[in-house]
Short mmCIF file of C-alpha atoms in Angstrom, two decimals:
data_model
loop_
_atom_site.label_atom_id
_atom_site.label_comp_id
_atom_site.label_asym_id
_atom_site.label_seq_id
_atom_site.Cartn_x
_atom_site.Cartn_y
_atom_site.Cartn_z
CA MET V 1 38.82 323.78 55.60
CA TYR V 2 40.60 320.56 55.21
CA GLY V 3 41.12 320.88 51.43
CA SER V 4 43.21 324.17 52.42
CA VAL V 5 45.89 322.44 54.37
CA GLN V 6 48.28 324.54 56.44
CA GLY V 7 51.88 324.69 57.58
CA GLY V 8 54.35 321.99 56.15
CA TYR V 9 52.26 320.88 53.38
CA GLY V 10 53.92 323.03 50.84
CA GLY V 11 51.10 324.61 49.23
CA GLN V 12 47.72 324.67 49.05
CA ALA V 13 45.15 321.61 47.73
CA ARG V 14 42.24 321.69 45.89
CA PRO V 15 39.30 322.71 48.47
CA SER V 16 37.19 320.01 49.66
CA PRO V 17 33.27 319.58 49.08
CA ALA V 18 32.87 319.22 52.98
CA ARG V 19 32.99 322.13 55.14
CA HIS V 20 35.88 320.73 57.34
CA ALA V 21 38.25 322.62 59.84
CA GLY V 22 41.72 323.49 59.03
CA LEU V 23 44.23 320.65 59.18
CA ALA V 24 46.22 320.97 62.23
CA CYS V 25 49.79 321.83 61.34
CA PRO V 26 52.48 318.84 61.25
CA LEU V 27 55.92 319.47 62.61
CA VAL V 28 57.60 317.69 59.62
CA ALA V 29 57.10 318.84 55.51
CA VAL V 30 54.12 316.66 54.28
CA HIS V 31 54.46 315.98 50.37
CA PRO V 32 51.18 318.16 49.31
CA GLU V 33 49.82 315.23 47.83
CA VAL V 34 49.75 313.42 50.66
CA GLY V 35 48.44 316.36 52.62
CA GLN V 36 45.58 316.95 49.92
CA ALA V 37 44.43 313.00 50.36
CA LEU V 38 44.45 313.22 53.97
CA GLY V 39 42.14 316.37 54.17
CA GLU V 40 39.71 315.30 51.06
CA THR V 41 38.95 311.79 53.04
CA ARG V 42 35.69 311.33 54.76
CA LEU V 43 36.86 309.20 57.78
CA VAL V 44 35.28 306.53 59.18
CA ASP V 45 34.62 307.15 63.28
CA HIS V 46 34.19 303.37 63.91
CA HIS V 47 33.89 303.87 67.66
CA ALA V 48 32.27 307.21 69.05
CA HIS V 49 29.77 308.26 71.10
CA GLY V 50 26.99 310.34 71.15
CA VAL V 51 27.25 314.91 71.61
CA LEU V 52 25.46 316.45 74.94
CA MET V 53 21.98 318.17 73.52
CA HIS V 54 22.44 321.11 75.63
CA ASP V 55 24.44 324.31 76.64
CA LEU V 56 27.34 323.35 79.36
CA GLN V 57 28.44 325.61 82.42
CA ARG V 58 32.19 325.32 83.22
CA ALA V 59 32.22 322.68 85.73
CA GLU V 60 30.22 320.30 83.44
CA PHE V 61 32.42 320.95 80.69
CA GLU V 62 35.35 320.39 82.82
CA ASP V 63 33.76 317.07 84.25
CA CYS V 64 33.78 316.01 80.27
CA LEU V 65 37.40 316.78 80.12
CA ALA V 66 38.37 314.81 83.04
CA ARG V 67 36.06 311.74 81.76
CA ALA V 68 38.07 311.76 78.66
CA GLY V 69 41.61 311.70 80.67
CA ALA V 70 42.41 315.08 81.58
CA ALA V 71 41.17 314.44 85.47
CA VAL V 72 43.36 316.95 87.69
CA PRO V 73 42.89 317.82 91.83
CA ALA V 74 40.58 320.09 93.23
CA GLY V 75 41.26 323.78 92.58
CA MET V 76 42.80 323.03 89.26
CA SER V 77 41.65 322.95 85.62
CA ALA V 78 41.28 320.15 83.08
CA PHE V 79 42.21 322.71 80.77
CA ASP V 80 45.79 322.56 81.85
CA SER V 81 46.43 319.42 79.68
CA GLN V 82 47.54 318.12 76.61
CA LEU V 83 43.81 317.87 75.80
CA GLY V 84 42.77 321.16 77.28
CA PHE V 85 45.59 322.87 74.94
CA ALA V 86 44.31 320.89 71.89
CA ILE V 87 40.87 322.00 72.44
CA ARG V 88 42.23 325.70 72.66
CA ARG V 89 44.32 325.62 69.54
CA TRP V 90 42.00 323.70 67.27
CA CYS V 91 38.48 323.98 68.24
CA ALA V 92 38.73 327.64 69.13
CA PRO V 93 39.00 328.90 65.58
CA VAL V 94 35.98 326.52 64.67
CA LEU V 95 33.68 328.56 66.89
CA GLY V 96 35.08 331.81 65.41
CA LEU V 97 37.81 332.95 68.44
CA GLU V 98 41.43 333.06 68.17
CA PRO V 99 43.80 330.25 68.45
CA PHE V 100 44.29 329.52 72.58
CA ALA V 101 41.68 331.38 73.37
CA ASP V 102 41.12 331.96 77.32
CA PRO V 103 38.81 328.95 78.91
CA GLU V 104 36.21 331.66 80.02
CA ALA V 105 36.28 333.46 76.52
CA TYR V 106 36.15 329.87 74.91
CA LEU V 107 32.97 328.67 77.47
CA ALA V 108 31.29 331.94 77.06
CA ARG V 109 31.26 331.62 73.06
CA ARG V 110 30.26 327.98 73.59
CA ARG V 111 26.78 329.87 75.31
CA GLU V 112 26.50 332.50 73.02
CA LEU V 113 26.16 330.13 70.14
CA GLY V 114 24.42 327.47 71.31
CA HIS V 115 25.08 323.71 71.64
CA VAL V 116 22.70 322.89 68.40
CA ASP V 117 25.26 325.62 66.42
CA VAL V 118 28.37 324.29 68.81
CA ASN V 119 27.92 320.63 67.65
CA THR V 120 27.22 321.37 64.07
CA ARG V 121 30.07 323.14 63.39
CA LEU V 122 32.79 320.98 65.39
CA LEU V 123 31.10 317.60 63.95
CA THR V 124 31.51 318.86 60.52
CA ALA V 125 34.77 320.04 61.00
CA ALA V 126 35.86 316.46 62.15
CA GLY V 127 35.54 315.65 58.53
CA VAL V 128 33.78 312.49 59.11
CA GLY V 129 31.69 310.66 56.52
CA ALA V 130 30.67 307.64 58.73
CA PHE V 131 30.23 307.32 62.70
CA LEU V 132 29.81 303.95 64.22
CA LEU V 133 27.90 304.52 67.76
CA ASP V 134 28.71 302.44 70.92
CA GLY V 135 25.57 300.87 71.43
CA SER V 136 25.99 301.83 75.29
CA VAL V 137 25.07 305.40 74.74
CA GLU V 138 21.55 307.14 74.94
CA GLN V 139 19.14 306.52 71.86
CA ARG V 140 18.51 310.52 72.17
CA SER V 141 22.29 311.16 71.84
CA ALA V 142 22.09 308.63 68.66
CA ARG V 143 19.17 310.38 67.18
CA GLY V 144 21.01 313.86 68.03
CA LEU V 145 23.80 312.77 66.04
CA ARG V 146 21.31 312.13 63.09
CA GLU V 147 19.38 315.40 63.91
CA LEU V 148 22.73 317.56 63.69
CA LEU V 149 24.27 315.92 60.88
CA ASP V 150 23.48 316.14 57.02
CA THR V 151 22.33 312.58 56.82
CA GLY V 152 22.90 312.98 52.79
CA LEU V 153 26.49 313.11 53.68
CA VAL V 154 27.22 311.51 56.88
CA ARG V 155 25.90 307.82 57.84
CA VAL V 156 25.58 307.01 61.24
CA HIS V 157 25.82 303.09 62.49
CA GLU V 158 25.50 301.49 65.63
CA ALA V 159 27.14 298.50 67.60
CA ILE V 160 25.06 296.28 70.59
CA ASP V 161 26.59 296.70 73.61
CA LEU V 162 26.83 292.93 74.56
CA GLU V 163 26.34 293.32 78.35
CA GLN V 164 23.72 296.63 78.33
CA LEU V 165 21.59 293.94 76.30
CA THR V 166 21.67 291.68 78.98
CA GLU V 167 21.08 294.28 81.57
CA GLU V 168 18.05 295.68 79.54
CA LEU V 169 16.40 292.02 79.54
CA VAL V 170 16.28 291.93 83.62
CA GLN V 171 15.38 295.85 83.79
CA ALA V 172 12.04 294.36 81.09
CA GLY V 173 11.24 291.29 83.61
CA THR V 174 13.36 288.48 81.89
CA ALA V 175 13.48 285.50 84.67
CA ALA V 176 16.80 284.05 85.59
CA GLY V 177 15.49 281.18 84.23
CA SER V 178 14.78 282.40 80.70
CA LEU V 179 17.78 284.64 80.43
CA ARG V 180 20.06 282.14 78.41
CA VAL V 181 17.65 282.21 75.39
CA ALA V 182 16.49 285.53 75.38
CA MET V 183 19.92 286.53 75.41
CA ALA V 184 20.72 284.61 72.42
CA ALA V 185 17.66 285.61 70.71
CA GLU V 186 17.64 289.23 71.42
CA LEU V 187 20.91 289.51 69.74
CA ALA V 188 19.97 287.75 66.67
CA ARG V 189 16.74 290.05 66.32
CA ARG V 190 18.70 293.27 66.92
CA LEU V 191 21.94 292.48 64.82
CA PRO V 192 20.46 292.97 60.86
CA ARG V 193 20.26 296.32 62.04
CA CYS V 194 23.24 297.19 63.47
CA ALA V 195 27.12 296.82 62.55
CA GLY V 196 28.75 294.67 64.77
CA VAL V 197 28.18 294.45 69.10
CA SER V 198 30.89 295.52 71.36
CA SER V 199 31.80 293.90 75.44
CA GLN V 200 33.17 295.81 77.84
CA ALA V 201 34.22 292.57 79.13
CA GLY V 202 38.07 294.48 80.28
CA ARG V 203 36.32 297.11 82.08
CA ARG V 204 34.05 294.81 84.01
CA ILE V 205 35.64 291.57 84.64
CA GLY V 206 39.39 291.90 83.36
CA LEU V 207 40.20 290.50 79.84
CA GLY V 208 41.89 287.45 81.34
CA PHE V 209 38.94 285.47 81.05
CA ASP V 210 38.41 281.90 80.75
CA PRO V 211 38.12 281.54 76.67
CA ALA V 212 35.95 278.53 76.76
CA ARG V 213 32.18 278.47 75.71
CA PRO V 214 30.08 278.12 78.78
CA SER V 215 27.72 275.02 78.77
CA ALA V 216 24.10 276.16 79.02
CA GLU V 217 23.97 274.31 82.71
CA GLU V 218 26.86 276.98 83.57
CA VAL V 219 24.93 279.74 81.93
CA ASP V 220 21.39 279.23 84.02
CA ALA V 221 23.34 278.73 86.96
CA ALA V 222 25.17 281.97 86.70
CA ALA V 223 21.96 283.89 85.79
CA GLN V 224 19.93 282.46 88.79
CA SER V 225 22.92 283.77 90.73
CA TRP V 226 23.48 286.88 89.12
CA VAL V 227 19.90 288.04 89.32
CA ALA V 228 19.86 287.05 92.95
CA ARG V 229 22.74 289.56 93.63
CA CYS V 230 21.10 292.54 91.68
CA ARG V 231 18.18 292.26 93.62
CA ALA V 232 19.55 292.18 97.00
CA ARG V 233 22.43 295.21 95.83
CA GLY V 234 19.48 297.08 94.18
CA ARG V 235 21.00 297.67 91.09
CA ILE V 236 21.53 296.07 87.98
CA PHE V 237 25.12 295.54 86.18
CA LEU V 238 26.48 292.83 84.72
CA ASP V 239 29.66 291.89 86.01
CA ASP V 240 29.74 287.89 86.13
CA GLU V 241 32.08 286.42 83.80
CA VAL V 242 30.00 283.38 82.59
CA LEU V 243 27.30 285.63 81.46
CA ILE V 244 29.84 288.05 79.83
CA ARG V 245 31.55 284.87 78.00
CA ALA V 246 28.25 283.68 76.85
CA GLY V 247 27.14 286.82 75.14
CA LEU V 248 30.56 286.97 73.55
CA TRP V 249 29.91 283.51 72.48
CA ASN V 250 26.40 284.44 71.23
CA ALA V 251 27.70 286.94 68.94
CA VAL V 252 30.75 284.47 67.61
CA ASP V 253 28.14 282.29 66.83
CA LEU V 254 26.45 285.42 64.78
CA ARG V 255 30.19 285.66 62.73
CA THR V 256 29.79 289.51 63.53
CA VAL V 257 31.99 291.86 64.76
CA ILE V 258 33.23 292.32 68.16
CA GLN V 259 34.53 295.17 69.58
CA VAL V 260 36.62 294.58 72.44
CA HIS V 261 37.16 297.45 74.81
CA ALA V 262 41.05 297.30 76.10
CA GLY V 263 43.57 299.83 77.70
CA ALA V 264 42.32 303.39 78.28
CA GLY V 265 38.89 304.10 79.49
CA ALA V 266 36.98 305.62 82.13
CA GLY V 267 34.57 303.73 84.65
CA ALA V 268 36.62 300.13 84.76
CA VAL V 269 36.07 297.69 87.25
CA ARG V 270 39.12 296.28 86.84
CA PRO V 271 41.95 298.83 85.45
CA ASP V 272 44.60 296.07 85.93
CA GLY V 273 43.10 293.61 83.43
CA LEU V 274 42.67 295.47 80.07
CA ASN V 275 46.02 294.58 78.32
CA PRO V 276 44.76 293.07 74.99
CA LEU V 277 47.35 290.42 75.47
CA ALA V 278 45.65 288.87 78.10
CA LEU V 279 42.64 288.17 75.47
CA THR V 280 45.33 285.76 73.52
CA GLY V 281 43.12 282.97 74.39
CA PHE V 282 39.83 283.69 73.57
CA LEU V 283 41.10 285.07 70.23
CA ARG V 284 42.89 281.60 69.40
CA SER V 285 39.39 279.95 70.19
CA VAL V 286 37.38 281.92 67.83
CA ARG V 287 39.87 282.13 65.06
CA SER V 288 38.38 279.70 62.49
CA SER V 289 34.80 281.05 63.43
CA GLY V 290 34.39 283.60 60.81
CA VAL V 291 34.12 286.72 63.82
CA ARG V 292 36.42 289.49 63.16
CA VAL V 293 37.28 291.04 66.83
CA VAL V 294 38.06 294.69 66.87
CA LEU V 295 40.47 295.83 70.05
CA LEU V 296 39.30 299.11 70.71
CA HIS V 297 41.92 301.90 71.83
CA SER V 298 44.40 300.11 73.58
CA TYR V 299 46.40 303.03 74.58
CA PRO V 300 48.43 302.71 76.47
CA TYR V 301 48.82 299.05 75.38
CA HIS V 302 48.69 300.42 71.62
CA ARG V 303 51.95 298.50 70.47
CA GLU V 304 50.46 294.98 71.79
CA ALA V 305 47.32 295.49 70.13
CA GLY V 306 48.88 296.12 67.09
CA TYR V 307 50.84 293.12 67.31
CA LEU V 308 47.92 290.85 68.23
CA ALA V 309 46.89 292.13 64.80
CA GLY V 310 49.56 291.05 63.13
CA VAL V 311 49.58 287.68 64.68
CA PHE V 312 45.74 286.77 63.90
CA GLU V 313 44.08 287.21 60.47
CA HIS V 314 40.54 287.96 62.22
CA VAL V 315 41.92 290.90 64.61
CA TYR V 316 42.07 294.37 63.97
CA CYS V 317 43.04 297.54 66.01
CA ASP V 318 42.46 301.28 66.18
CA ALA V 319 44.59 304.15 66.25
CA GLY V 320 43.02 307.65 67.30
CA ILE V 321 41.58 307.48 70.84
CA ALA V 322 44.68 308.98 72.17
CA CYS V 323 45.09 311.69 69.44
CA PRO V 324 43.10 314.19 71.34
CA ARG V 325 44.25 313.38 75.01
CA VAL V 326 47.67 313.32 74.14
CA GLY V 327 47.85 316.42 72.10
CA SER V 328 50.75 317.41 70.58
CA GLN V 329 52.18 313.85 70.80
CA ALA V 330 49.86 312.22 68.52
CA ALA V 331 52.09 311.58 65.68
CA VAL V 332 54.02 309.25 68.40
CA VAL V 333 51.34 307.28 69.50
CA ILE V 334 50.09 306.60 65.70
CA ALA V 335 53.57 305.70 64.48
CA GLU V 336 54.10 303.12 67.24
CA ALA V 337 50.54 301.60 66.54
CA LEU V 338 51.49 300.80 63.18
CA GLU V 339 54.91 299.81 64.06
CA MET V 340 53.72 295.79 63.96
CA ALA V 341 49.89 295.74 62.88
CA PRO V 342 49.24 295.48 58.97
CA PHE V 343 48.14 298.68 57.48
CA GLY V 344 45.36 296.77 56.48
CA LYS V 345 44.24 296.44 60.22
CA VAL V 346 44.23 299.58 61.42
CA LEU V 347 40.98 301.85 62.10
CA PHE V 348 40.37 305.11 63.11
CA GLY V 349 38.06 305.44 65.97
CA SER V 350 37.93 308.64 68.39
CA ASP V 351 35.55 307.14 71.40
CA ALA V 352 34.70 310.68 71.55
CA ARG V 353 31.86 311.12 73.78
CA GLY V 354 29.72 314.39 75.38
CA LEU V 355 31.74 317.13 73.73
CA ALA V 356 31.54 317.48 70.48
CA GLU V 357 35.14 318.68 70.44
CA LEU V 358 36.61 315.51 71.27
CA HIS V 359 34.76 314.14 67.45
CA CYS V 360 36.63 316.96 66.13
CA LEU V 361 39.71 316.99 68.05
CA GLY V 362 40.10 312.98 67.33
CA ALA V 363 39.47 313.53 63.35
CA GLN V 364 41.94 316.43 63.11
CA LEU V 365 45.06 315.19 65.42
CA PHE V 366 44.69 311.70 63.79
CA ARG V 367 45.15 313.24 60.34
CA ARG V 368 48.21 315.18 62.02
CA GLY V 369 49.54 312.29 63.60
CA LEU V 370 49.07 310.03 60.32
CA ALA V 371 50.37 313.15 58.31
CA GLU V 372 53.93 313.10 60.55
CA ALA V 373 54.26 309.49 60.27
CA LEU V 374 54.21 309.29 56.74
CA ALA V 375 56.50 312.02 56.35
CA MET V 376 58.96 310.77 58.65
CA TRP V 377 58.86 307.63 56.81
CA GLU V 378 59.48 309.20 53.50
CA VAL V 379 62.66 311.07 55.07
CA ARG V 380 63.84 308.02 56.50
CA ASP V 381 63.12 305.35 53.58
CA GLY V 382 61.54 307.19 50.66
CA TRP V 383 58.28 305.87 51.09
CA PRO V 384 56.40 306.92 47.51
CA VAL V 385 53.77 309.48 47.70
CA SER V 386 51.73 307.11 46.14
CA GLU V 387 52.02 304.14 49.02
CA GLN V 388 51.60 307.16 51.66
CA ILE V 389 48.26 308.09 49.94
CA ARG V 390 47.10 304.23 50.01
CA VAL V 391 47.53 304.13 53.48
CA VAL V 392 45.94 307.02 54.21
CA GLN V 393 42.62 305.56 52.48
CA LEU V 394 43.13 302.16 54.39
CA VAL V 395 43.57 302.94 57.81
CA GLY V 396 41.20 306.26 57.12
CA ARG V 397 38.41 304.74 55.83
CA GLN V 398 38.63 301.35 53.84
CA ASN V 399 39.66 299.36 56.75
CA ALA V 400 36.57 300.03 58.82
CA ILE V 401 34.39 299.98 55.52
CA ARG V 402 35.67 296.39 54.94
CA ALA V 403 35.60 294.96 58.51
CA TYR V 404 32.34 295.95 59.45
CA ARG V 405 30.85 295.53 55.70
CA LEU V 406 29.59 298.94 55.47
CA PRO V 407 28.15 300.84 52.69
CA GLY V 408 31.26 301.94 50.38
CA ARG V 409 30.45 305.73 50.48
#
C-alpha cells in the first residue's frame, strides 16, 4: 500500500483509501509527512496510452520493452536494462511474486493471472486518479482502460492527435480541395469532448519548423500535393510541414492545450529535431494567444524543457516518462527537470503504453524520484515539510488540473 510507505520514511503513514502498491524505497531519508503525502496523492497522468488487452508471450512482451526504450541486439534480453530490472523489482510483488523474480517466472505468472487481472492490479497499484490518453491510441484501448478501472475513482480523458485527425479525414474520403476547411471544422467539433490536442510535429518534420501561420493558399496547395503523394506511395501518413503547421494553428485559434512531443520517443522520422529549444519561434508566436503548450517527455532534453517553461508563461513541461527507463536514476532526472522550471509548470506524465507495468512504474518511480529530490533539498537547504508537501501536490496533481482545466477531484 502506498499508505504504508517503506524504507527511509522513518515510520508508517496512515493507510490510503486507494489500493496502491508499496512505494519504491527511496535512497535518502524522507520526512514521514512528505512520504504520506506522496503515498496518498492520486496522481494525474497527463500523457498516457492504452494497455494491451490480451495475454502476452515473451517475444511480444520484450518487443514492448524495446519500444519503451530497452532495445537490445538479437539474442539478448530487454529485461537486462534499468527498465527490466525495475519491472522485476517493483511489479513482481504486485503480481504476488518475490522481488526480482526470474523473467520466465514473471511472464508465467502474468499468463497464469490473465491480462485482465494483471492490468487491473498494475493500474490500481499506480495510484493514479486521472489519465489523459493520447489521441493516437485505438479507441478499443481507451475503452479497455475505462472497463478495467473503477470509473468512480479514476477518470479517463483524451487528447486529439492533430496529425491523425488529418489522416482520418483523407481516409474517410475528404477531397484535397476541402481539406483545409474540414481540418478546422472537425477539430472544433471534437474538442469540446476532449481535454486538449497533441502533435507529433517533432517526430515527423522536426521542431525547427517555420512558426508562421500558413496562408489559406499555402494550405490548399500543400493539401493537393500531399494527397497526391499519399496515393502514389499507397499510404496515408502526414509528413507535410505546411499541413502540420495548419493543424497547430487551428488549435491555437481554439485556445486549447497543445501537447508537443519532444525528446525521447519511438518511431521518430526526425529524431535529430526533437530538442524543444527548436520550438522557441513557435512558442514566441503564440505567446499572447491564450493557448497553453505542454512539452511532452523531453528527456534527454528535460533541462531545456524546464528552461522554456521558466521563460514562457504559457509553457509547461512534464517529468515522469524517463522514470521507468532510467530506473534507479529517476531522482536525478526529476531533480534536473525541476532545476529551472517553476514548480507550478511541471506535470507528471508517464507516456506508458501497451504494458500496464509502465503505468505502474511510471507512477511508482516518479513518486520515489520526487521524494528523493525533496529530501535532498531539505538536507541541503532546510526546505520546510509543508513546502515539500505543496510541491508534491502541485507537480503530482494540481498543475495538470489547472493546465487542462480538468474536474478537480
